[in-house]
Amino acid sequence: CVLSLQKREISNFDYLMYLNTLAGRSYNDYMQYPVFPWVLADYHSETLNLTNPHTFRDLSKPMGAQTVERKHKFIQRFNEVEKNLSAQCHYCTHYSSAIIVASYLVRMEPFTQTFCSLQGGSFDVADRMFHSVKSTWESASRDNMSDVRELTPEFFYLPEFLTNANHFELGCMQDGTVLGDVQLPPWADGDPHKFILLHRQALESDYVSAHLHRWIDLIFGHKQHGSAAVEAVNTYHPYFYGDKMDLNSIKDPLIKSTILGFISNFGQIPKQV
């Protein structure tokens, strides 16, 4: 399959779906939903230049290390082992979880009801809802130390999830903005179909094709855990590594229940492939 990818016999999208399936991730499980990478770093230009390397996200680094300043903060966290952490790690939040998936797709059923259920029966505070591709990228790559989320496959083929066609009342932000359709980058001209078209072209671009294996190493490969992960600033709370934990050896039912609940709600590292 790798050879087929190198020969361009299959697309990057299909290859990532293949890896997700091998790693046990499925559309049928929000807790282990297929995970896809942010591939772009340009959400402000009027036109998208896919021949410029600066247009793209650094695929060799996890979301927590996209800026030097943020990377150093997470390294400091790892080295200090803050008092509120129960284990040494860079990240206490995950790049893919049921709530992340539901928040991205909240404008479509059945994700709307799933999101509300996870939020206790109602939508979240409007300012925390997914409302802008640009602001979400800035949060996940730079601004929010609790946000290292990646993307879902829908960002590369499904324009409908970006529109509030069902007219859900998603609330009003503090600046007075009423939440409706997702705000798109200028280069999409306000058109969800154009956004998906260009975003898919970015995924299949020469730059991403040449660097995608580095992201795969982080998520599915040898930089997923261990010393290689530490060096790559890519370690997560031990509870996220569900298949690495021997739950049968844990005798205390409360602790076991806590771990299972943590995995279910906050995310799970894919099986290594």
GROMACS .gro file of C-alpha atoms in nm:
model
  273
    1CYS     CA    1   0.000   0.000   0.000
    2VAL     CA    2   0.292   0.234   0.072
    3LEU     CA    3   0.430   0.157  -0.273
    4SER     CA    4   0.090   0.234  -0.425
    5LEU     CA    5   0.091   0.568  -0.244
    6GLN     CA    6   0.440   0.652  -0.372
    7LYS     CA    7   0.331   0.566  -0.725
    8ARG     CA    8   0.018   0.781  -0.681
    9GLU     CA    9  -0.199   0.478  -0.744
   10ILE     CA   10  -0.411   0.571  -0.442
   11SER     CA   11  -0.489   0.912  -0.300
   12ASN     CA   12  -0.358   1.049   0.029
   13PHE     CA   13  -0.718   1.052   0.152
   14ASP     CA   14  -0.768   0.683   0.077
   15TYR     CA   15  -0.434   0.594   0.234
   16LEU     CA   16  -0.522   0.778   0.555
   17MET     CA   17  -0.859   0.602   0.570
   18TYR     CA   18  -0.678   0.271   0.521
   19LEU     CA   19  -0.443   0.349   0.812
   20ASN     CA   20  -0.732   0.456   1.034
   21THR     CA   21  -0.909   0.128   0.963
   22LEU     CA   22  -0.595  -0.074   1.038
   23ALA     CA   23  -0.563   0.117   1.366
   24GLY     CA   24  -0.915   0.024   1.469
   25ARG     CA   25  -1.079   0.359   1.404
   26SER     CA   26  -1.423   0.376   1.247
   27TYR     CA   27  -1.711   0.607   1.159
   28ASN     CA   28  -1.919   0.383   1.388
   29ASP     CA   29  -1.730   0.484   1.701
   30TYR     CA   30  -1.711   0.853   1.798
   31MET     CA   31  -1.450   0.764   2.060
   32GLN     CA   32  -1.224   0.614   1.792
   33TYR     CA   33  -1.332   0.818   1.492
   34PRO     CA   34  -1.099   0.845   1.191
   35VAL     CA   35  -0.841   1.117   1.252
   36PHE     CA   36  -0.703   1.339   0.975
   37PRO     CA   37  -0.438   1.609   0.991
   38TRP     CA   38  -0.457   1.982   0.964
   39VAL     CA   39  -0.263   2.026   0.640
   40LEU     CA   40  -0.280   2.404   0.593
   41ALA     CA   41  -0.153   2.696   0.800
   42ASP     CA   42  -0.293   2.971   0.574
   43TYR     CA   43  -0.648   3.070   0.664
   44HIS     CA   44  -0.609   3.443   0.599
   45SER     CA   45  -0.500   3.486   0.233
   46GLU     CA   46  -0.737   3.582  -0.045
   47THR     CA   47  -0.594   3.308  -0.265
   48LEU     CA   48  -0.441   2.975  -0.168
   49ASN     CA   49  -0.092   2.909  -0.302
   50LEU     CA   50  -0.028   2.535  -0.292
   51THR     CA   51   0.323   2.577  -0.436
   52ASN     CA   52   0.442   2.774  -0.131
   53PRO     CA   53   0.570   2.556   0.159
   54HIS     CA   54   0.468   2.829   0.407
   55THR     CA   55   0.105   2.764   0.311
   56PHE     CA   56   0.122   2.431   0.491
   57ARG     CA   57   0.127   2.309   0.848
   58ASP     CA   58   0.448   2.144   0.971
   59LEU     CA   59   0.350   1.779   0.940
   60SER     CA   60   0.661   1.664   1.124
   61LYS     CA   61   0.535   1.815   1.449
   62PRO     CA   62   0.221   1.751   1.657
   63MET     CA   63  -0.027   2.033   1.703
   64GLY     CA   64   0.127   2.121   2.038
   65ALA     CA   65   0.461   2.202   1.874
   66GLN     CA   66   0.352   2.412   1.575
   67THR     CA   67   0.509   2.725   1.728
   68VAL     CA   68   0.841   2.741   1.912
   69GLU     CA   69   0.689   2.920   2.210
   70ARG     CA   70   0.411   2.667   2.254
   71LYS     CA   71   0.647   2.375   2.208
   72HIS     CA   72   0.870   2.504   2.487
   73LYS     CA   73   0.571   2.542   2.718
   74PHE     CA   74   0.472   2.180   2.667
   75ILE     CA   75   0.831   2.064   2.714
   76GLN     CA   76   0.839   2.261   3.038
   77ARG     CA   77   0.517   2.092   3.147
   78PHE     CA   78   0.666   1.752   3.072
   79ASN     CA   79   0.983   1.828   3.268
   80GLU     CA   80   0.813   1.983   3.567
   81VAL     CA   81   0.527   1.733   3.601
   82GLU     CA   82   0.280   1.986   3.734
   83LYS     CA   83   0.116   1.905   4.065
   84ASN     CA   84  -0.226   1.859   3.906
   85LEU     CA   85  -0.097   1.591   3.670
   86SER     CA   86  -0.097   1.228   3.771
   87ALA     CA   87   0.170   1.129   3.518
   88GLN     CA   88   0.447   1.280   3.309
   89CYS     CA   89   0.326   1.385   2.964
   90HIS     CA   90   0.317   1.678   2.726
   91TYR     CA   91  -0.060   1.680   2.671
   92CYS     CA   92  -0.354   1.615   2.902
   93THR     CA   93  -0.604   1.656   2.620
   94HIS     CA   94  -0.629   1.453   2.301
   95TYR     CA   95  -0.633   1.532   1.929
   96SER     CA   96  -0.948   1.325   1.867
   97SER     CA   97  -1.240   1.244   2.095
   98ALA     CA   98  -1.617   1.204   2.083
   99ILE     CA   99  -1.674   1.567   2.183
  100ILE     CA  100  -1.426   1.695   1.922
  101VAL     CA  101  -1.594   1.493   1.648
  102ALA     CA  102  -1.943   1.600   1.755
  103SER     CA  103  -1.839   1.965   1.785
  104TYR     CA  104  -1.703   1.972   1.431
  105LEU     CA  105  -2.015   1.804   1.288
  106VAL     CA  106  -2.270   1.960   1.523
  107ARG     CA  107  -2.471   2.120   1.241
  108MET     CA  108  -2.574   1.775   1.110
  109GLU     CA  109  -2.770   1.496   1.271
  110PRO     CA  110  -2.707   1.262   1.442
  111PHE     CA  111  -2.407   1.462   1.561
  112THR     CA  112  -2.629   1.744   1.687
  113GLN     CA  113  -2.799   1.519   1.940
  114THR     CA  114  -2.471   1.350   2.026
  115PHE     CA  115  -2.310   1.684   2.099
  116CYS     CA  116  -2.601   1.800   2.315
  117SER     CA  117  -2.599   1.470   2.501
  118LEU     CA  118  -2.228   1.502   2.575
  119GLN     CA  119  -2.287   1.860   2.690
  120GLY     CA  120  -2.560   1.763   2.935
  121GLY     CA  121  -2.859   1.824   2.709
  122SER     CA  122  -2.786   2.157   2.542
  123PHE     CA  123  -2.541   2.336   2.314
  124ASP     CA  124  -2.218   2.470   2.458
  125VAL     CA  125  -2.148   2.838   2.525
  126ALA     CA  126  -2.149   2.998   2.179
  127ASP     CA  127  -1.790   3.126   2.202
  128ARG     CA  128  -1.667   2.770   2.255
  129MET     CA  129  -1.863   2.624   1.962
  130PHE     CA  130  -1.696   2.544   1.630
  131HIS     CA  131  -1.774   2.856   1.430
  132SER     CA  132  -1.462   2.948   1.232
  133VAL     CA  133  -1.195   2.740   1.057
  134LYS     CA  134  -0.934   3.013   1.110
  135SER     CA  135  -1.001   3.060   1.482
  136THR     CA  136  -1.008   2.685   1.538
  137TRP     CA  137  -0.668   2.648   1.370
  138GLU     CA  138  -0.529   2.933   1.581
  139SER     CA  139  -0.665   2.774   1.898
  140ALA     CA  140  -0.535   2.425   1.820
  141SER     CA  141  -0.195   2.532   1.684
  142ARG     CA  142  -0.107   2.836   1.893
  143ASP     CA  143  -0.340   2.996   2.144
  144ASN     CA  144  -0.503   2.733   2.367
  145MET     CA  145  -0.284   2.503   2.578
  146SER     CA  146  -0.582   2.269   2.624
  147ASP     CA  147  -0.647   2.237   2.251
  148VAL     CA  148  -0.439   2.009   2.027
  149ARG     CA  149  -0.720   1.875   1.810
  150GLU     CA  150  -0.672   1.745   1.458
  151LEU     CA  151  -0.946   1.711   1.192
  152THR     CA  152  -1.204   1.457   1.077
  153PRO     CA  153  -1.235   1.314   0.722
  154GLU     CA  154  -1.539   1.532   0.651
  155PHE     CA  155  -1.313   1.837   0.615
  156PHE     CA  156  -1.198   1.690   0.285
  157TYR     CA  157  -1.521   1.580   0.118
  158LEU     CA  158  -1.841   1.702   0.289
  159PRO     CA  159  -1.937   2.071   0.248
  160GLU     CA  160  -2.273   2.019   0.419
  161PHE     CA  161  -2.124   2.003   0.768
  162LEU     CA  162  -2.011   2.365   0.731
  163THR     CA  163  -2.362   2.504   0.688
  164ASN     CA  164  -2.643   2.537   0.939
  165ALA     CA  165  -2.904   2.407   0.694
  166ASN     CA  166  -3.121   2.281   0.981
  167HIS     CA  167  -3.133   2.631   1.134
  168PHE     CA  168  -3.029   2.518   1.479
  169GLU     CA  169  -3.021   2.797   1.738
  170LEU     CA  170  -2.655   2.771   1.830
  171GLY     CA  171  -2.647   3.088   2.035
  172CYS     CA  172  -2.481   3.427   2.019
  173MET     CA  173  -2.117   3.506   2.087
  174GLN     CA  174  -2.000   3.778   2.324
  175ASP     CA  175  -1.924   4.010   2.034
  176GLY     CA  176  -2.285   3.980   1.918
  177THR     CA  177  -2.223   3.734   1.634
  178VAL     CA  178  -2.510   3.489   1.591
  179LEU     CA  179  -2.378   3.141   1.519
  180GLY     CA  180  -2.490   2.997   1.188
  181ASP     CA  181  -2.272   2.867   0.906
  182VAL     CA  182  -1.903   2.807   0.980
  183GLN     CA  183  -1.686   3.106   0.889
  184LEU     CA  184  -1.453   3.007   0.606
  185PRO     CA  185  -1.109   3.141   0.506
  186PRO     CA  186  -1.105   3.428   0.253
  187TRP     CA  187  -0.972   3.197  -0.019
  188ALA     CA  188  -1.296   2.996  -0.003
  189ASP     CA  189  -1.508   3.301  -0.100
  190GLY     CA  190  -1.774   3.199   0.151
  191ASP     CA  191  -1.847   2.884  -0.048
  192PRO     CA  192  -1.831   2.551   0.142
  193HIS     CA  193  -1.792   2.359  -0.183
  194LYS     CA  194  -1.490   2.569  -0.281
  195PHE     CA  195  -1.343   2.521   0.066
  196ILE     CA  196  -1.372   2.143   0.038
  197LEU     CA  197  -1.234   2.145  -0.318
  198LEU     CA  198  -0.925   2.348  -0.225
  199HIS     CA  199  -0.877   2.168   0.105
  200ARG     CA  200  -0.882   1.833  -0.074
  201GLN     CA  201  -0.638   1.968  -0.333
  202ALA     CA  202  -0.411   2.068  -0.045
  203LEU     CA  203  -0.428   1.717   0.101
  204GLU     CA  204  -0.335   1.569  -0.237
  205SER     CA  205  -0.067   1.830  -0.313
  206ASP     CA  206   0.298   1.753  -0.379
  207TYR     CA  207   0.403   1.912  -0.049
  208VAL     CA  208   0.168   1.702   0.163
  209SER     CA  209   0.250   1.388  -0.035
  210ALA     CA  210   0.618   1.444   0.042
  211HIS     CA  211   0.568   1.508   0.414
  212LEU     CA  212   0.257   1.312   0.516
  213HIS     CA  213   0.464   1.016   0.638
  214ARG     CA  214   0.601   1.237   0.917
  215TRP     CA  215   0.252   1.298   1.055
  216ILE     CA  216   0.171   0.929   1.018
  217ASP     CA  217   0.477   0.849   1.234
  218LEU     CA  218   0.332   1.071   1.508
  219ILE     CA  219  -0.021   0.935   1.503
  220PHE     CA  220   0.010   0.574   1.388
  221GLY     CA  221   0.382   0.495   1.392
  222HIS     CA  222   0.699   0.479   1.598
  223LYS     CA  223   0.674   0.835   1.736
  224GLN     CA  224   0.342   0.750   1.895
  225HIS     CA  225   0.493   0.652   2.233
  226GLY     CA  226   0.821   0.585   2.407
  227SER     CA  227   1.147   0.778   2.374
  228ALA     CA  228   1.074   0.875   2.013
  229ALA     CA  229   0.749   1.037   2.125
  230VAL     CA  230   0.926   1.225   2.403
  231GLU     CA  231   1.180   1.358   2.156
  232ALA     CA  232   0.901   1.459   1.917
  233VAL     CA  233   0.704   1.638   2.196
  234ASN     CA  234   0.424   1.390   2.134
  235THR     CA  235   0.335   1.220   2.464
  236TYR     CA  236  -0.015   1.210   2.609
  237HIS     CA  237  -0.165   1.113   2.942
  238PRO     CA  238  -0.112   0.737   2.999
  239TYR     CA  239  -0.489   0.679   3.010
  240PHE     CA  240  -0.506   0.775   2.641
  241TYR     CA  241  -0.294   0.470   2.555
  242GLY     CA  242  -0.575   0.225   2.618
  243ASP     CA  243  -0.417  -0.072   2.442
  244LYS     CA  244  -0.094  -0.023   2.640
  245MET     CA  245  -0.267  -0.055   2.976
  246ASP     CA  246  -0.334  -0.388   3.142
  247LEU     CA  247  -0.677  -0.316   3.285
  248ASN     CA  248  -0.710  -0.674   3.409
  249SER     CA  249  -0.426  -0.611   3.652
  250ILE     CA  250  -0.614  -0.322   3.816
  251LYS     CA  251  -0.808  -0.466   4.108
  252ASP     CA  252  -0.972  -0.149   4.237
  253PRO     CA  253  -1.306  -0.121   4.050
  254LEU     CA  254  -1.323   0.255   4.107
  255ILE     CA  255  -0.982   0.312   3.948
  256LYS     CA  256  -1.068   0.082   3.658
  257SER     CA  257  -1.398   0.263   3.605
  258THR     CA  258  -1.222   0.599   3.614
  259ILE     CA  259  -0.970   0.489   3.351
  260LEU     CA  260  -1.240   0.350   3.122
  261GLY     CA  261  -1.444   0.668   3.162
  262PHE     CA  262  -1.138   0.879   3.084
  263ILE     CA  263  -1.069   0.683   2.766
  264SER     CA  264  -1.434   0.699   2.658
  265ASN     CA  265  -1.470   1.074   2.711
  266PHE     CA  266  -1.134   1.222   2.630
  267GLY     CA  267  -0.985   1.020   2.347
  268GLN     CA  268  -0.772   0.722   2.266
  269ILE     CA  269  -0.439   0.683   2.084
  270PRO     CA  270  -0.483   0.467   1.772
  271LYS     CA  271  -0.336   0.119   1.767
  272GLN     CA  272   0.017   0.132   1.630
  273VAL     CA  273   0.042   0.008   1.272
   0.00000   0.00000   0.00000
